[in-house]
Protein backbone atom coordinates (compact mmCIF):
# COMPACT_ATOMS: atom_id res chain seq x y z
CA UNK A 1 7.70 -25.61 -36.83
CA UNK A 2 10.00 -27.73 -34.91
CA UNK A 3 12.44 -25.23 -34.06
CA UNK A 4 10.35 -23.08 -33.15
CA UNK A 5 7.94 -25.08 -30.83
CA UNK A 6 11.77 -25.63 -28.91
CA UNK A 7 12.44 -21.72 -29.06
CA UNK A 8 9.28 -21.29 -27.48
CA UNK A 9 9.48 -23.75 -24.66
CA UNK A 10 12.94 -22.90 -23.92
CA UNK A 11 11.73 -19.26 -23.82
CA UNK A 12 9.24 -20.28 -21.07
CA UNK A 13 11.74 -22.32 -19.24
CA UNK A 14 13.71 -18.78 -19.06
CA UNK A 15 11.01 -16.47 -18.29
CA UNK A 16 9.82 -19.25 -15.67
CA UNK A 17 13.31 -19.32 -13.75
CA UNK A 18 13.81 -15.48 -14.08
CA UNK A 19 10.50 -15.75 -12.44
CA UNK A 20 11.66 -18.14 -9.98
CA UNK A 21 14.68 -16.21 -9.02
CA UNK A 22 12.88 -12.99 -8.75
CA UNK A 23 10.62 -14.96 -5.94
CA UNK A 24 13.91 -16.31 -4.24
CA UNK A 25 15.83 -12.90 -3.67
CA UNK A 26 12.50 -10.47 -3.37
CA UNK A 27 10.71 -12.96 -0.90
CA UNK A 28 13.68 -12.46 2.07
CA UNK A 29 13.72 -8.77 1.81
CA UNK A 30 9.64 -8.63 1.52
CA UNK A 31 9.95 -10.39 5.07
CA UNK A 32 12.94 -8.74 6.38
CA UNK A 33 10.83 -5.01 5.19
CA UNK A 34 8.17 -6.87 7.27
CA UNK A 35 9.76 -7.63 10.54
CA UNK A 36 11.80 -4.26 10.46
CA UNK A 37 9.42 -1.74 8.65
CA UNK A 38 5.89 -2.38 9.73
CA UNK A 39 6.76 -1.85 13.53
CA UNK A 40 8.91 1.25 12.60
CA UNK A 41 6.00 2.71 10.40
CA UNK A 42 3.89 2.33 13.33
CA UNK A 43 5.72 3.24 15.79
CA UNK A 44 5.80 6.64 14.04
CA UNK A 45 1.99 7.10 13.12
CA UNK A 46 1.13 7.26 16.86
CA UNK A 47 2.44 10.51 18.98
CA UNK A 48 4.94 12.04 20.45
CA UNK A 49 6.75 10.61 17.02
CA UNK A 50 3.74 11.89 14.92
CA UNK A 51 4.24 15.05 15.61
CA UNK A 52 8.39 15.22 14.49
CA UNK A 53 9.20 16.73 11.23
CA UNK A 54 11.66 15.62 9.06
CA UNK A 55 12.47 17.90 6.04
CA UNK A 56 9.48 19.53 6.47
CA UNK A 57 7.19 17.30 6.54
CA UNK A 58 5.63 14.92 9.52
CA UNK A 59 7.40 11.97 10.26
CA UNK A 60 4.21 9.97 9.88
CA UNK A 61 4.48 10.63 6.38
CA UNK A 62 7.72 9.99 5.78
CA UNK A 63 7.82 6.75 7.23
CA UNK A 64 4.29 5.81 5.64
CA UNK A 65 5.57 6.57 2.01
CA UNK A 66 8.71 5.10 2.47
CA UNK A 67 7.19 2.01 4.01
CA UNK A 68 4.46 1.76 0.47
CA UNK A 69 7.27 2.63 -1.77
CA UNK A 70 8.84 -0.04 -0.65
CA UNK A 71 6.56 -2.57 -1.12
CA UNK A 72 6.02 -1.36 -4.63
CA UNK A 73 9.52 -2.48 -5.22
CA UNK A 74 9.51 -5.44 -3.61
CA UNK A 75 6.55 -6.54 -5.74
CA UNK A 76 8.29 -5.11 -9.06
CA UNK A 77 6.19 -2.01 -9.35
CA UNK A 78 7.95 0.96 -11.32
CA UNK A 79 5.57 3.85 -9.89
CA UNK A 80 6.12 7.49 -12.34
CA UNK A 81 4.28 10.11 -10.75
CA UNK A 82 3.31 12.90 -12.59
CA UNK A 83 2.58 15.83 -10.70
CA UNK A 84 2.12 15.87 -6.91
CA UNK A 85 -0.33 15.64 -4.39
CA UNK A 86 -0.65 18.97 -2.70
CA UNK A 87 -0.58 20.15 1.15
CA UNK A 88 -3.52 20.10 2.96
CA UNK A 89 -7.45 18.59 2.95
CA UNK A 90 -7.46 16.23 -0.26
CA UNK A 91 -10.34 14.00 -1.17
CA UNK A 92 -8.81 11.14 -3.61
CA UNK A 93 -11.75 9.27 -5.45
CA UNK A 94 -10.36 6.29 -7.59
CA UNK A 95 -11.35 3.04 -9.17
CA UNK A 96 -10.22 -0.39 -7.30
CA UNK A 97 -9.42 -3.60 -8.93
CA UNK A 98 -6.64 -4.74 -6.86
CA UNK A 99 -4.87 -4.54 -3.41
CA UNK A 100 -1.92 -3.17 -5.20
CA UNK A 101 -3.71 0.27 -5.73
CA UNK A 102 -3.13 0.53 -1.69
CA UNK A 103 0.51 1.29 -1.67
CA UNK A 104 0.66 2.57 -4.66
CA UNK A 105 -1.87 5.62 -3.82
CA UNK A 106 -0.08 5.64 -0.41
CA UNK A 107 3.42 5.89 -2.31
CA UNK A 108 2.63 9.10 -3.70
CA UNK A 109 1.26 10.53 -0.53
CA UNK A 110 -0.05 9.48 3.09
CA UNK A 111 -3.85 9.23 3.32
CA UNK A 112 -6.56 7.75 4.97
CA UNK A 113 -8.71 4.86 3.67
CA UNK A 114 -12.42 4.24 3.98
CA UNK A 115 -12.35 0.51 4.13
CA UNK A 116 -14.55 -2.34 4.99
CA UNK A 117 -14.65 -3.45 8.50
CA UNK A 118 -13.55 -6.53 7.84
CA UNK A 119 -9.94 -5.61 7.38
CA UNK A 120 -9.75 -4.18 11.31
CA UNK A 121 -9.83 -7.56 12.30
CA UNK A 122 -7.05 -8.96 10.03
CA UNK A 123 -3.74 -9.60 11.59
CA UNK A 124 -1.06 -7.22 10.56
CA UNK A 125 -2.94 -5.55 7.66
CA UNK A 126 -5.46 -4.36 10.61
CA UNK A 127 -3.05 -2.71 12.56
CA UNK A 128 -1.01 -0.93 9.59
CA UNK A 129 -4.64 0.23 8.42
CA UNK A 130 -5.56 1.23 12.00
CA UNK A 131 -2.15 3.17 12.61
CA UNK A 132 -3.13 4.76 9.47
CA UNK A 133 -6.24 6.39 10.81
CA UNK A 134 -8.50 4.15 8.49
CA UNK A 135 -12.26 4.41 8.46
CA UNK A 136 -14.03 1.53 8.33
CA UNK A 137 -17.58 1.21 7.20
CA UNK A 138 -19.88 -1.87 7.91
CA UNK A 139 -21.22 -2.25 4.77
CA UNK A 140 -25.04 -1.61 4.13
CA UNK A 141 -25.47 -0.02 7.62
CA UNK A 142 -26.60 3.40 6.95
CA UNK A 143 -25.10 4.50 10.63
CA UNK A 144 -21.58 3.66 9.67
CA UNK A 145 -22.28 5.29 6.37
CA UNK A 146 -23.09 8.39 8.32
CA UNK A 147 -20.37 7.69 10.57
CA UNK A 148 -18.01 7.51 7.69
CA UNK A 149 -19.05 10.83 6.48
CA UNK A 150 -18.49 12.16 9.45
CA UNK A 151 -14.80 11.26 9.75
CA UNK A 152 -14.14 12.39 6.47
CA UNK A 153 -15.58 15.54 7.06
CA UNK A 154 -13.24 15.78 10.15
CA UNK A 155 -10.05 14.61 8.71
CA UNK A 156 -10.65 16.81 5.69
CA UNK A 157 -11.49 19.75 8.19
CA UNK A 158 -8.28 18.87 9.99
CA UNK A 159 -6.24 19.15 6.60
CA UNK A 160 -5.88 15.21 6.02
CA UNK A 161 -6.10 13.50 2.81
CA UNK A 162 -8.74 10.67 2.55
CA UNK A 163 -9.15 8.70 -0.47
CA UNK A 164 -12.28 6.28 -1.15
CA UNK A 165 -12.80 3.73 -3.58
CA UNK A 166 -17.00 3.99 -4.21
């Protein structure tokens, strides 16, 4: 039992400075994706740069996936996607537990949130979900809720994707 109440703890020792060194080298580039990426990201959601192309698709896009799949790395997520989200009006209805389903969903494909309005007023999080054409919602107001429905009607109309978490 001794030896292995010592395997254990020096097991935990190791798993606690891989953990710690993970934090050291990921935390830098977090920031530096930060300072560099958000403003680049959008930059890029707003015109005359939303209406570029690159490889066939909008620059708004690009920039926005790039910018999620990112942060996936940066917080050790290892996103497989199977299949693809297609061109054109998409409705994405999901489950959410966690913040992380954010990027990941936008990882895969740019879309448009129905969020609390809260989250407008938060620093830097406001303004990436604002550049992102987010709809917020005050919640239990019927008129945003019709509000709501109305902008998802028009960005689906429009072609956009919009994904909601009911």
């Amino acid at each position: 039992m001794v030896g292995l109440r010592r395997f254990d703890r020096q097991h935990q020792a190791t798993r606690d400075m891989l953990a710690y060194l993970r934090l050291v080298y990921r935390l830098p580039l977090l920031l530096l994706h930060l300072l560099l990426g958000t403003p680049v990201t959008v930059v890029t959601q707003y015109r005359p740069f939303r209406d570029l192309r690159l490889g066939g698709r909008p620059l708004s896009e690009v920039t926005a996936v790039l910018y999620m799949r990112t942060i996936c790395r940066l917080f050790g997520l290892h996103v497989e996607q199977i299949g693809a989200v297609g061109a054109g009006a998409r409705l994405l209805v999901a489950n959410h537990i966690s913040w992380l389903h954010i990027p990941l969903i936008n990882s895969m494909a740019a879309v448009s949130f129905v969020s609390k309005a809260e989250i407008n007023d938060w620093p830097v999080i406001g303004l990436m979900a604002r550049s992102g054409r987010t709809v917020f919602h005050q919640r239990g107001s019927h008129d945003s809720a019709s509000g709501v429905a109305a902008a998802m009607a028009r960005r689906l109309a429009d072609g956009g994707r919009v994904a909601i978490f009911p």
